[in-house]
Short mmCIF file of C-alpha atoms in Angstrom, two decimals:
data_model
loop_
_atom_site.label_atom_id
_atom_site.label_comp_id
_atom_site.label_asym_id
_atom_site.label_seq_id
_atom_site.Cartn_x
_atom_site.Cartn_y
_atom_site.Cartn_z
CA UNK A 572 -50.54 -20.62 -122.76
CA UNK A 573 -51.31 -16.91 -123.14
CA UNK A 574 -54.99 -16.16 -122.64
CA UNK A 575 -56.98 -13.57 -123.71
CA UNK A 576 -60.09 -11.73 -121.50
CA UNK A 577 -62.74 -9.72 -123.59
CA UNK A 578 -64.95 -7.12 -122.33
CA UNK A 579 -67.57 -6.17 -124.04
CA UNK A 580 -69.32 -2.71 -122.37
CA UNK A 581 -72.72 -0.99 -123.18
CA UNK A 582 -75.14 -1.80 -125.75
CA UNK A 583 -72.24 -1.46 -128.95
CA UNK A 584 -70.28 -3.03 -127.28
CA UNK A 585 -72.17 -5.95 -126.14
CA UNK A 586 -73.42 -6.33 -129.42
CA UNK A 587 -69.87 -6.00 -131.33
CA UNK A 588 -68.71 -8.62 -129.15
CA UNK A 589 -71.38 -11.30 -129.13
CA UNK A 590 -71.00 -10.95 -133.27
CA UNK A 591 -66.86 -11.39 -132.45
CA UNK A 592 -67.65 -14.70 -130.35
CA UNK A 593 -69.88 -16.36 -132.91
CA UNK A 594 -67.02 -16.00 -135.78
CA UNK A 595 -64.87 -16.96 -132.68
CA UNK A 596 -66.81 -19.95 -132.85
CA UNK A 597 -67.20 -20.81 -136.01
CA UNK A 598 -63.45 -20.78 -136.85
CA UNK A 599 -62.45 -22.74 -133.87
CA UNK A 600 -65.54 -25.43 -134.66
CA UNK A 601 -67.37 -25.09 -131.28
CA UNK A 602 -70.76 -24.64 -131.67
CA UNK A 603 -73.37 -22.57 -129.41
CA UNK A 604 -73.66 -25.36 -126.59
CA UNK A 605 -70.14 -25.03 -126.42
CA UNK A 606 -69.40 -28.53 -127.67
CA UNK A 607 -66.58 -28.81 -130.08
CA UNK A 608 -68.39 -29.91 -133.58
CA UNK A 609 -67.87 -33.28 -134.50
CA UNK A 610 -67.65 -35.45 -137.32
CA UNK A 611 -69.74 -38.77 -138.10
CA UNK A 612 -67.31 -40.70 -136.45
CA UNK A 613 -67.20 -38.89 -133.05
CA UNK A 614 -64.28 -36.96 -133.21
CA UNK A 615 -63.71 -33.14 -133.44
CA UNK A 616 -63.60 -31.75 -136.54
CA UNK A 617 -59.93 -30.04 -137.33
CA UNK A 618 -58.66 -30.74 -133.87
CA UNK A 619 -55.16 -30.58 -133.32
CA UNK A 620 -52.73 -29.63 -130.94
CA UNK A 621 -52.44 -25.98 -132.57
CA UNK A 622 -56.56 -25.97 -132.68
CA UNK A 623 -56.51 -26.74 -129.11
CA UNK A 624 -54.21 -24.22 -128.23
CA UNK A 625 -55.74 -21.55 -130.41
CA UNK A 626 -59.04 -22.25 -128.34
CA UNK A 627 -57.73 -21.82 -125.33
CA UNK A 628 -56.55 -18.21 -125.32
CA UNK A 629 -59.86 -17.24 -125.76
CA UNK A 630 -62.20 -20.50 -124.20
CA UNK A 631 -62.05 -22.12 -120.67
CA UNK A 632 -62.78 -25.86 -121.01
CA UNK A 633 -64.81 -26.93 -118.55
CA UNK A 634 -66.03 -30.20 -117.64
CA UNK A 635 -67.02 -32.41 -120.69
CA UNK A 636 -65.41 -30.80 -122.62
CA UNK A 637 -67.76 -27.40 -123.07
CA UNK A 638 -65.58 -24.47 -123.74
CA UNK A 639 -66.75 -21.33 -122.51
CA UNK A 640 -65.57 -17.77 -123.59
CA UNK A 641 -63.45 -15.55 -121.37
CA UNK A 642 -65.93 -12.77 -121.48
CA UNK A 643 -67.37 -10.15 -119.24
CA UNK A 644 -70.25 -8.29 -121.01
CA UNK A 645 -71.38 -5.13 -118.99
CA UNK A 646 -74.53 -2.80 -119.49
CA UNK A 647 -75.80 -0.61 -117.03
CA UNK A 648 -79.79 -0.87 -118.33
CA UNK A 649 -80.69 -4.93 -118.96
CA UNK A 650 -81.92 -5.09 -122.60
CA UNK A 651 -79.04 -5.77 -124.90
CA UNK A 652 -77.45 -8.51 -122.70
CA UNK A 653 -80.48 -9.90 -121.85
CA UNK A 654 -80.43 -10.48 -125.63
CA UNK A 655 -77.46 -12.29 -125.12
CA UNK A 656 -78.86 -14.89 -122.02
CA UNK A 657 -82.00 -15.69 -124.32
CA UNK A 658 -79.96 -15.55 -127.98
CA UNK A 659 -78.90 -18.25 -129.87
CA UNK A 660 -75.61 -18.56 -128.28
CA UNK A 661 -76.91 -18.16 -124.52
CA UNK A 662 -75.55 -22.10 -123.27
CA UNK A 663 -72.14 -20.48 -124.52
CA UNK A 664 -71.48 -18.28 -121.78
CA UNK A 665 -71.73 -18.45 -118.11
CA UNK A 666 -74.40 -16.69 -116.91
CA UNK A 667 -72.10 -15.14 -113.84
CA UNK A 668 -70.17 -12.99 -116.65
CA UNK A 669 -73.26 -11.22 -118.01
CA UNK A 670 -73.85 -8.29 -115.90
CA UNK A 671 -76.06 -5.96 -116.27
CA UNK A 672 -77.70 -3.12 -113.87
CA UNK A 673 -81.57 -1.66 -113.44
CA UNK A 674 -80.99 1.97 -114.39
CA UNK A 675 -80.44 3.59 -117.93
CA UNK A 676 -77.14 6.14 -118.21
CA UNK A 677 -79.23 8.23 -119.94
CA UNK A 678 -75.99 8.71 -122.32
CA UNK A 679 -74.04 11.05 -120.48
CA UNK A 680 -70.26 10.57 -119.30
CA UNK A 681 -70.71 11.64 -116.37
CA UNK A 682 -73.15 9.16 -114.79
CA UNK A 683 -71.70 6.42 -116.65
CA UNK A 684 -68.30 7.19 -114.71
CA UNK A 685 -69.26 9.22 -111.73
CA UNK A 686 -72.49 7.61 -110.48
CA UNK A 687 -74.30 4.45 -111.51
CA UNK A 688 -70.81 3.32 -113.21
CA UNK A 689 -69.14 3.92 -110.19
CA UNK A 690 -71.25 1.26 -107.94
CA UNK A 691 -71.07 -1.05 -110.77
CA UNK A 692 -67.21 -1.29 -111.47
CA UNK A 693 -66.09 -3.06 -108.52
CA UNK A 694 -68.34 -6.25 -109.30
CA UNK A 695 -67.10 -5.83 -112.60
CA UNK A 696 -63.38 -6.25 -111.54
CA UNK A 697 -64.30 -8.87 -109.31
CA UNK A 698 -65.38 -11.08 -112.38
CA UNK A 699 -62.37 -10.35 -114.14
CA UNK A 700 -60.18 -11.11 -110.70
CA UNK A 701 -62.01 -14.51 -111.26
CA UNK A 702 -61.12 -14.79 -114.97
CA UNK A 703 -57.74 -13.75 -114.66
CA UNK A 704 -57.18 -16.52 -111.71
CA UNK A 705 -58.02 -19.21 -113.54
CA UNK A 706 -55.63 -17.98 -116.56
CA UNK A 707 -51.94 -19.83 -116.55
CA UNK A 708 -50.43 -16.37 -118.46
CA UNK A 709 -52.92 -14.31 -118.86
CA UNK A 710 -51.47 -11.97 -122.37
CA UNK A 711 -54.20 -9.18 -122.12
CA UNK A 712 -57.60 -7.52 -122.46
CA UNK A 713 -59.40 -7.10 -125.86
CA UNK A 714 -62.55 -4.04 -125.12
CA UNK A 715 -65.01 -3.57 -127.20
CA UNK A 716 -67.23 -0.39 -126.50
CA UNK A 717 -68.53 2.78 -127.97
CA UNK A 718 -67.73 5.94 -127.26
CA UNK A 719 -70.90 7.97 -128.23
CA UNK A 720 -73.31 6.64 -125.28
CA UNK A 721 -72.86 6.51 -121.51
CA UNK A 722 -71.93 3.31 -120.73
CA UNK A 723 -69.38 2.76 -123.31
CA UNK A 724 -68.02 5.83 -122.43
CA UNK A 725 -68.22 6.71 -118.68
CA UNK A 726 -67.73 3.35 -117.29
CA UNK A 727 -65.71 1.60 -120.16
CA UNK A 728 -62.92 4.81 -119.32
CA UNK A 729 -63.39 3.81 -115.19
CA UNK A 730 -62.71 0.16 -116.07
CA UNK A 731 -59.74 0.99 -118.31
CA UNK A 732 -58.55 3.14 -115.51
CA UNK A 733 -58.88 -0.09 -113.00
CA UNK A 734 -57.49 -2.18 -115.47
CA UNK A 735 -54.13 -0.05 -115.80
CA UNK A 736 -53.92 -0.26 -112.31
CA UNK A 737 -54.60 -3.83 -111.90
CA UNK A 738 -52.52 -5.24 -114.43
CA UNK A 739 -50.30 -2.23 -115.59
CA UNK A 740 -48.14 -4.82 -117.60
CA UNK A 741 -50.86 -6.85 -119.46
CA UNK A 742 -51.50 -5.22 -123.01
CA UNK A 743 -55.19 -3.81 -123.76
CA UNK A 744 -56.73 -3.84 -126.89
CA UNK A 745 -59.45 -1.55 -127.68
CA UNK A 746 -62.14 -1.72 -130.14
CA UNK A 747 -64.13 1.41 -130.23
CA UNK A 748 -67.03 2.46 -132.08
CA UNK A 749 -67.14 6.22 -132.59
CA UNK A 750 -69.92 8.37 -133.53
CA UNK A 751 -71.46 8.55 -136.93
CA UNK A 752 -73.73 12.31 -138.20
CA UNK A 753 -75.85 9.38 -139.80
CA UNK A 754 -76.78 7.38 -136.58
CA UNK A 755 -76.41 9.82 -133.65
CA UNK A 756 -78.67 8.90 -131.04
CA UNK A 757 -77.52 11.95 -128.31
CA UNK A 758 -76.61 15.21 -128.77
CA UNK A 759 -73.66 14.97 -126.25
CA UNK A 760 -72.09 12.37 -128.51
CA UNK A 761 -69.36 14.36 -129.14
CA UNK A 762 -68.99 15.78 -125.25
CA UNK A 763 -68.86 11.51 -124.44
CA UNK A 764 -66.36 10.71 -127.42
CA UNK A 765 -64.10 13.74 -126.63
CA UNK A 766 -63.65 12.49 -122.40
CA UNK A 767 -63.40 8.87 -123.58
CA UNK A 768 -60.80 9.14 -126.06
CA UNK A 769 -58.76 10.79 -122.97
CA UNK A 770 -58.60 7.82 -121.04
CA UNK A 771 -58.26 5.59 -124.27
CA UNK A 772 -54.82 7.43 -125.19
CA UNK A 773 -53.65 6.93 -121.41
CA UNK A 774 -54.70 3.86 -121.08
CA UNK A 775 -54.43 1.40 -124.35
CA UNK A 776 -51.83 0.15 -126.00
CA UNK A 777 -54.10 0.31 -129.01
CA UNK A 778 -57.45 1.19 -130.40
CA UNK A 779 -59.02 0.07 -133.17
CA UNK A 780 -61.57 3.02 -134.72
CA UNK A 781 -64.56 1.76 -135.97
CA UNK A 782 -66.93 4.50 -137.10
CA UNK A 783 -70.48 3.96 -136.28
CA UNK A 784 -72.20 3.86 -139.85
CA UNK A 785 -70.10 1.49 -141.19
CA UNK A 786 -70.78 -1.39 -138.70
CA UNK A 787 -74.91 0.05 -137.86
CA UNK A 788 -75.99 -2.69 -140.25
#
């Protein structure tokens, strides 16, 4: 088995990613209890061998048979995953893997990577330690972030820094929201963008653009 570990970082990111992991859902037939759907006979709708295995790069099945995502979502102020925990999908995950801190970034870089981010990335790593563990081949990291605010950006570079450290030979996947004239909530949008995109060229095997205005709605 080769499994798969998302992170999902600041608010776009958090929000990107909890809209991945209910198509996730859908397409694999779990629902969000984390029960595989089933039919009116009591057994799982589509399941297969190929189903199964499909599931498992991205779920851990835990016991009776709930399948929970391997997913770290990460925001330095509590709002958007505390949107997640309450949502419609919060018996999905495990509570453990959403993480988020007491003090807004104020959407600069620098305290994103230097200070508040700083603290925040080592229990971040130690989640991911834990995912990883419990992975038979782990394949890679998918991240889904922005680059425009301070979370995204400062911290989401530090853990991609970690990361390449960590596991140098896993492949990372990056799915990053950049900036849109339209929807710019900061005027050092393009200072954040211009440091991130640094570390996502060194440390990425590839990055998926996704501008800003096209996914707002």
């Amino acid at each position: 088995m080769r499994e798969v570990i998302s992170l999902c970082i600041g608010q776009a990111g958090c929000q990107v990613g909890n809209a991945c992991w209910e198509l996730f859902c859908l397409e694999q037939g779990i629902q969000p209890d984390g029960q595989r759907a089933t039919d009116v006979e009591g057994r799982g709708k589509n399941r297969s061998d190929s189903n199964d295995a499909d599931s498992r790069r991205f779920f851990g099945e835990h016991g009776a048979g709930k399948f929970v995502p391997r997913a770290v979502f990460v925001d330095l102020e509590p709002t958007v995953v505390d949107e997640v925990r309450t949502g419609t999908y919060r018996q999905l995950f495990h509570p453990e893997l959403l993480l988020s801190g007491n003090e807004d970034e104020a959407s600069t870089f620098a305290r994103g990577y230097h200070a508040y981010g700083s603290e925040f990335v080592d229990l971040c790593l130690d989640k991911i330690r834990r995912l990883a563990d419990s992975c038979t081949s782990l394949q890679g990291f998918m991240v889904f972030s922005a680059v425009g605010g301070g979370t995204g950006s400062g911290l989401g570079s530090l853990l991609l820094e970690r990361l390449s450290a960590d596991y140098g030979r896993k492949s990372r996947l990056a799915f990053t929201v950049y900036p849109s004239p339209q929807n710019s909530t900061a005027v050092v949008e393009p200072y954040n963008s211009v440091l991130a995109t640094h570390s996502l060229l060194e440390h990425t095997d590839v990055a998926v653009v996704l501008d800003n205005d096209a996914v707002y709605d």
